[in-house]
Amino acid sequence: SNEIANLEGSVKRGAEEIESLSAALGKTESDAKVLGEEIAALQQDVAKFDADLKASKDQRAKDHEAFVAEQRDHSESIDALDRAINVLQKQNYDRTALLQLQESAQLPANAQQMLSAFIGMMGDEDPLAYQNPEANAYEFQSGGVVEMLKRLRTEFVSKKGEIEKEEMNSQHAHDMLAQDLASSLETAQEDISTKSMERSTKQ
């Protein structure tokens, strides 16, 4: 009967060990399943971070291209205004130079209109051929046009400064976002690697 009692005790202990191992196995399988779900979620994060980073870079490239074109337009307008001011400040107005400037695509529309009106006032005659009163009238008129062109030039210089500041701020914001996304991407990839190794021990 002692033998039977010992045998019953062994069977009971064996059953308890089987139950314990089954529970451990169940937990391991459960842990592996949870890790699998976490890895899948992280992979989705990686795809999103990667897509967001690419979209941000593409948009920044487009914005920078637009800035370069606008900056070039402003610079060309400023140069054209400088040339127009220089021509008008000379006592002997170069009508041909004025006409060329007036037709310049780089010269702002309102500046073209100012020069057109001034050239129209000049007519086909050389202003220096007029008597003093007429010559003084041209000088007075050109002085007014020069002042308007100078004000216009100041506006363009100011606008050029504004878009350059905007571009600098936009570039900085993009750099910060790209850095943040790249960091999140790296962290997610590291987490996937760690959890994948952990999962492999539970399968």
mmCIF file of C-alpha atoms in Angstrom:
data_model
loop_
_atom_site.group_PDB
_atom_site.id
_atom_site.type_symbol
_atom_site.label_atom_id
_atom_site.label_comp_id
_atom_site.label_asym_id
_atom_site.label_seq_id
_atom_site.Cartn_x
_atom_site.Cartn_y
_atom_site.Cartn_z
ATOM 1 C CA SER A 1 0.000 0.000 0.000
ATOM 2 C CA ASN A 2 2.996 2.269 0.562
ATOM 3 C CA GLU A 3 3.997 1.576 -3.003
ATOM 4 C CA ILE A 4 0.533 2.521 -4.213
ATOM 5 C CA ALA A 5 0.634 5.702 -2.140
ATOM 6 C CA ASN A 6 4.067 6.596 -3.569
ATOM 7 C CA LEU A 7 2.829 5.889 -7.062
ATOM 8 C CA GLU A 8 -0.250 8.048 -6.536
ATOM 9 C CA GLY A 9 2.021 10.843 -5.223
ATOM 10 C CA SER A 10 4.255 10.574 -8.296
ATOM 11 C CA VAL A 11 1.238 10.678 -10.619
ATOM 12 C CA LYS A 12 -0.071 13.750 -8.796
ATOM 13 C CA ARG A 13 3.306 15.503 -9.007
ATOM 14 C CA GLY A 14 3.573 14.573 -12.667
ATOM 15 C CA ALA A 15 0.130 15.975 -13.347
ATOM 16 C CA GLU A 16 1.066 19.200 -11.548
ATOM 17 C CA GLU A 17 4.281 19.477 -13.604
ATOM 18 C CA ILE A 18 2.336 18.910 -16.834
ATOM 19 C CA GLU A 19 -0.151 21.566 -15.800
ATOM 20 C CA SER A 20 2.671 23.952 -14.921
ATOM 21 C CA LEU A 21 4.477 23.273 -18.236
ATOM 22 C CA SER A 22 1.219 23.679 -20.161
ATOM 23 C CA ALA A 23 0.618 27.013 -18.451
ATOM 24 C CA ALA A 24 4.192 28.124 -19.222
ATOM 25 C CA LEU A 25 3.803 27.016 -22.828
ATOM 26 C CA GLY A 26 0.497 28.828 -23.074
ATOM 27 C CA LYS A 27 2.106 31.991 -21.693
ATOM 28 C CA THR A 28 5.026 31.670 -24.129
ATOM 29 C CA GLU A 29 2.633 31.289 -27.056
ATOM 30 C CA SER A 30 0.613 34.241 -25.766
ATOM 31 C CA ASP A 31 3.782 36.323 -25.399
ATOM 32 C CA ALA A 32 4.848 35.392 -28.950
ATOM 33 C CA LYS A 33 1.428 36.419 -30.266
ATOM 34 C CA VAL A 34 1.578 39.782 -28.444
ATOM 35 C CA LEU A 35 5.113 40.381 -29.744
ATOM 36 C CA GLY A 36 3.924 39.538 -33.259
ATOM 37 C CA GLU A 37 1.138 42.111 -32.987
ATOM 38 C CA GLU A 38 3.548 44.724 -31.607
ATOM 39 C CA ILE A 39 6.013 44.067 -34.455
ATOM 40 C CA ALA A 40 3.200 44.418 -37.034
ATOM 41 C CA ALA A 41 2.171 47.758 -35.469
ATOM 42 C CA LEU A 42 5.790 48.956 -35.497
ATOM 43 C CA GLN A 43 6.123 47.961 -39.159
ATOM 44 C CA GLN A 44 3.090 50.115 -39.924
ATOM 45 C CA ASP A 45 4.744 52.983 -38.022
ATOM 46 C CA VAL A 46 7.937 52.522 -40.059
ATOM 47 C CA ALA A 47 5.970 52.659 -43.321
ATOM 48 C CA LYS A 48 4.153 55.825 -42.161
ATOM 49 C CA PHE A 49 7.350 57.559 -40.945
ATOM 50 C CA ASP A 50 9.081 56.663 -44.204
ATOM 51 C CA ALA A 51 6.179 57.978 -46.317
ATOM 52 C CA ASP A 52 5.934 61.182 -44.238
ATOM 53 C CA LEU A 53 9.684 61.776 -44.570
ATOM 54 C CA LYS A 54 9.555 61.324 -48.351
ATOM 55 C CA ALA A 55 6.491 63.611 -48.659
ATOM 56 C CA SER A 56 8.210 66.276 -46.541
ATOM 57 C CA LYS A 57 11.370 66.136 -48.676
ATOM 58 C CA ASP A 58 9.357 66.316 -51.913
ATOM 59 C CA GLN A 59 7.366 69.330 -50.670
ATOM 60 C CA ARG A 60 10.542 71.081 -49.474
ATOM 61 C CA ALA A 61 12.123 70.579 -52.908
ATOM 62 C CA LYS A 62 9.053 72.109 -54.603
ATOM 63 C CA ASP A 63 8.952 75.036 -52.161
ATOM 64 C CA HIS A 64 12.677 75.699 -52.634
ATOM 65 C CA GLU A 65 12.296 75.626 -56.425
ATOM 66 C CA ALA A 66 9.452 78.168 -56.206
ATOM 67 C CA PHE A 67 11.565 80.335 -53.882
ATOM 68 C CA VAL A 68 14.561 80.290 -56.247
ATOM 69 C CA ALA A 69 12.335 81.389 -59.161
ATOM 70 C CA GLU A 70 10.711 84.181 -57.103
ATOM 71 C CA GLN A 71 14.058 85.342 -55.733
ATOM 72 C CA ARG A 72 15.475 85.467 -59.280
ATOM 73 C CA ASP A 73 12.469 87.501 -60.486
ATOM 74 C CA HIS A 74 12.912 89.992 -57.646
ATOM 75 C CA SER A 75 16.671 90.274 -58.256
ATOM 76 C CA GLU A 76 16.135 90.852 -61.982
ATOM 77 C CA SER A 77 13.477 93.489 -61.272
ATOM 78 C CA ILE A 78 15.827 95.279 -58.865
ATOM 79 C CA ASP A 79 18.619 95.218 -61.480
ATOM 80 C CA ALA A 80 16.258 96.543 -64.169
ATOM 81 C CA LEU A 81 15.080 99.333 -61.853
ATOM 82 C CA ASP A 82 18.703 100.224 -61.099
ATOM 83 C CA ARG A 83 19.416 100.537 -64.838
ATOM 84 C CA ALA A 84 16.299 102.676 -65.389
ATOM 85 C CA ILE A 85 17.225 104.967 -62.483
ATOM 86 C CA ASN A 86 20.797 105.329 -63.786
ATOM 87 C CA VAL A 87 19.589 106.228 -67.296
ATOM 88 C CA LEU A 88 17.103 108.801 -65.988
ATOM 89 C CA GLN A 89 19.648 110.379 -63.653
ATOM 90 C CA LYS A 90 21.923 111.210 -66.597
ATOM 91 C CA GLN A 91 21.345 114.694 -68.017
ATOM 92 C CA ASN A 92 21.427 113.427 -71.598
ATOM 93 C CA TYR A 93 18.530 110.960 -71.617
ATOM 94 C CA ASP A 94 19.249 107.941 -73.816
ATOM 95 C CA ARG A 95 15.837 107.437 -75.431
ATOM 96 C CA THR A 96 16.887 104.126 -77.012
ATOM 97 C CA ALA A 97 18.042 102.821 -73.628
ATOM 98 C CA LEU A 98 14.770 103.962 -72.064
ATOM 99 C CA LEU A 99 12.760 102.187 -74.760
ATOM 100 C CA GLN A 100 14.742 98.998 -74.262
ATOM 101 C CA LEU A 101 14.238 99.198 -70.501
ATOM 102 C CA GLN A 102 10.564 99.991 -70.879
ATOM 103 C CA GLU A 103 10.127 96.793 -72.931
ATOM 104 C CA SER A 104 12.231 94.701 -70.548
ATOM 105 C CA ALA A 105 10.377 91.683 -69.168
ATOM 106 C CA GLN A 106 12.333 92.058 -65.930
ATOM 107 C CA LEU A 107 10.975 95.552 -65.267
ATOM 108 C CA PRO A 108 7.816 95.547 -63.107
ATOM 109 C CA ALA A 109 4.614 96.499 -64.953
ATOM 110 C CA ASN A 110 4.058 99.740 -63.040
ATOM 111 C CA ALA A 111 7.662 100.789 -63.735
ATOM 112 C CA GLN A 112 7.115 100.078 -67.439
ATOM 113 C CA GLN A 113 4.051 102.344 -67.344
ATOM 114 C CA MET A 114 6.042 105.148 -65.687
ATOM 115 C CA LEU A 115 8.768 104.946 -68.327
ATOM 116 C CA SER A 116 6.204 104.697 -71.119
ATOM 117 C CA ALA A 117 4.514 107.898 -69.925
ATOM 118 C CA PHE A 118 7.860 109.683 -69.656
ATOM 119 C CA ILE A 119 8.962 108.518 -73.115
ATOM 120 C CA GLY A 120 5.586 109.647 -74.482
ATOM 121 C CA MET A 121 6.166 113.100 -72.991
ATOM 122 C CA MET A 122 9.587 113.233 -74.652
ATOM 123 C CA GLY A 123 8.159 112.575 -78.102
ATOM 124 C CA ASP A 124 10.660 112.065 -80.904
ATOM 125 C CA GLU A 125 12.667 115.133 -80.086
ATOM 126 C CA ASP A 126 15.901 115.282 -78.161
ATOM 127 C CA PRO A 127 15.046 117.096 -74.919
ATOM 128 C CA LEU A 128 18.408 118.875 -74.967
ATOM 129 C CA ALA A 129 17.373 120.601 -78.202
ATOM 130 C CA TYR A 130 14.604 122.441 -76.344
ATOM 131 C CA GLN A 131 15.011 125.827 -74.789
ATOM 132 C CA ASN A 132 15.733 125.919 -71.066
ATOM 133 C CA PRO A 133 12.087 125.916 -69.832
ATOM 134 C CA GLU A 134 11.339 122.703 -71.705
ATOM 135 C CA ALA A 135 14.628 121.115 -70.621
ATOM 136 C CA ASN A 136 13.815 122.021 -67.006
ATOM 137 C CA ALA A 137 10.390 120.435 -67.424
ATOM 138 C CA TYR A 138 11.986 117.166 -68.547
ATOM 139 C CA GLU A 139 14.406 117.324 -65.636
ATOM 140 C CA PHE A 140 11.563 117.913 -63.193
ATOM 141 C CA GLN A 141 9.490 115.108 -64.736
ATOM 142 C CA SER A 142 12.375 112.639 -64.781
ATOM 143 C CA GLY A 143 13.143 113.520 -61.158
ATOM 144 C CA GLY A 144 9.595 112.517 -60.201
ATOM 145 C CA VAL A 145 9.875 109.267 -62.163
ATOM 146 C CA VAL A 146 13.246 108.508 -60.544
ATOM 147 C CA GLU A 147 11.754 108.965 -57.074
ATOM 148 C CA MET A 148 8.859 106.638 -57.930
ATOM 149 C CA LEU A 149 11.274 104.052 -59.336
ATOM 150 C CA LYS A 150 13.433 104.316 -56.213
ATOM 151 C CA ARG A 151 10.394 103.721 -53.998
ATOM 152 C CA LEU A 152 9.459 100.764 -56.172
ATOM 153 C CA ARG A 153 13.016 99.421 -55.882
ATOM 154 C CA THR A 154 12.824 99.718 -52.072
ATOM 155 C CA GLU A 155 9.597 97.694 -52.121
ATOM 156 C CA PHE A 156 11.219 94.947 -54.212
ATOM 157 C CA VAL A 157 14.283 94.833 -51.953
ATOM 158 C CA SER A 158 11.958 94.525 -48.954
ATOM 159 C CA LYS A 159 9.901 91.749 -50.614
ATOM 160 C CA LYS A 160 13.092 89.913 -51.587
ATOM 161 C CA GLY A 161 14.248 90.088 -47.946
ATOM 162 C CA GLU A 162 10.880 88.764 -46.765
ATOM 163 C CA ILE A 163 10.852 85.729 -49.071
ATOM 164 C CA GLU A 164 14.472 84.956 -48.149
ATOM 165 C CA LYS A 165 13.518 85.011 -44.457
ATOM 166 C CA GLU A 166 10.481 82.810 -45.168
ATOM 167 C CA GLU A 167 12.688 80.358 -47.060
ATOM 168 C CA MET A 168 15.155 80.211 -44.179
ATOM 169 C CA ASN A 169 12.328 79.557 -41.672
ATOM 170 C CA SER A 170 10.758 76.968 -43.966
ATOM 171 C CA GLN A 171 14.084 75.162 -44.398
ATOM 172 C CA HIS A 172 14.640 75.170 -40.616
ATOM 173 C CA ALA A 173 11.131 73.789 -39.955
ATOM 174 C CA HIS A 174 11.694 71.056 -42.556
ATOM 175 C CA ASP A 175 15.081 70.127 -41.058
ATOM 176 C CA MET A 176 13.513 69.802 -37.581
ATOM 177 C CA LEU A 177 10.637 67.663 -38.897
ATOM 178 C CA ALA A 178 12.955 65.474 -40.982
ATOM 179 C CA GLN A 179 15.231 64.953 -37.979
ATOM 180 C CA ASP A 180 12.256 63.995 -35.797
ATOM 181 C CA LEU A 181 10.876 61.561 -38.399
ATOM 182 C CA ALA A 182 14.300 60.015 -39.011
ATOM 183 C CA SER A 183 14.748 59.533 -35.245
ATOM 184 C CA SER A 184 11.273 57.942 -34.898
ATOM 185 C CA LEU A 185 12.026 55.712 -37.886
ATOM 186 C CA GLU A 186 15.330 54.547 -36.386
ATOM 187 C CA THR A 187 13.736 53.877 -32.965
ATOM 188 C CA ALA A 188 10.887 51.851 -34.526
ATOM 189 C CA GLN A 189 13.341 49.765 -36.580
ATOM 190 C CA GLU A 190 15.440 49.073 -33.481
ATOM 191 C CA ASP A 191 12.288 48.027 -31.558
ATOM 192 C CA ILE A 192 11.322 45.667 -34.402
ATOM 193 C CA SER A 193 14.766 44.066 -34.285
ATOM 194 C CA THR A 194 14.664 43.649 -30.481
ATOM 195 C CA LYS A 195 11.122 42.232 -30.413
ATOM 196 C CA SER A 196 11.826 39.916 -33.359
ATOM 197 C CA MET A 197 14.782 38.393 -31.484
ATOM 198 C CA GLU A 198 12.669 38.055 -28.339
ATOM 199 C CA ARG A 199 9.831 36.465 -30.306
ATOM 200 C CA SER A 200 12.184 33.919 -31.905
ATOM 201 C CA THR A 201 13.016 32.567 -28.419
ATOM 202 C CA LYS A 202 9.331 31.980 -27.702
ATOM 203 C CA GLN A 203 8.435 30.049 -30.849
#
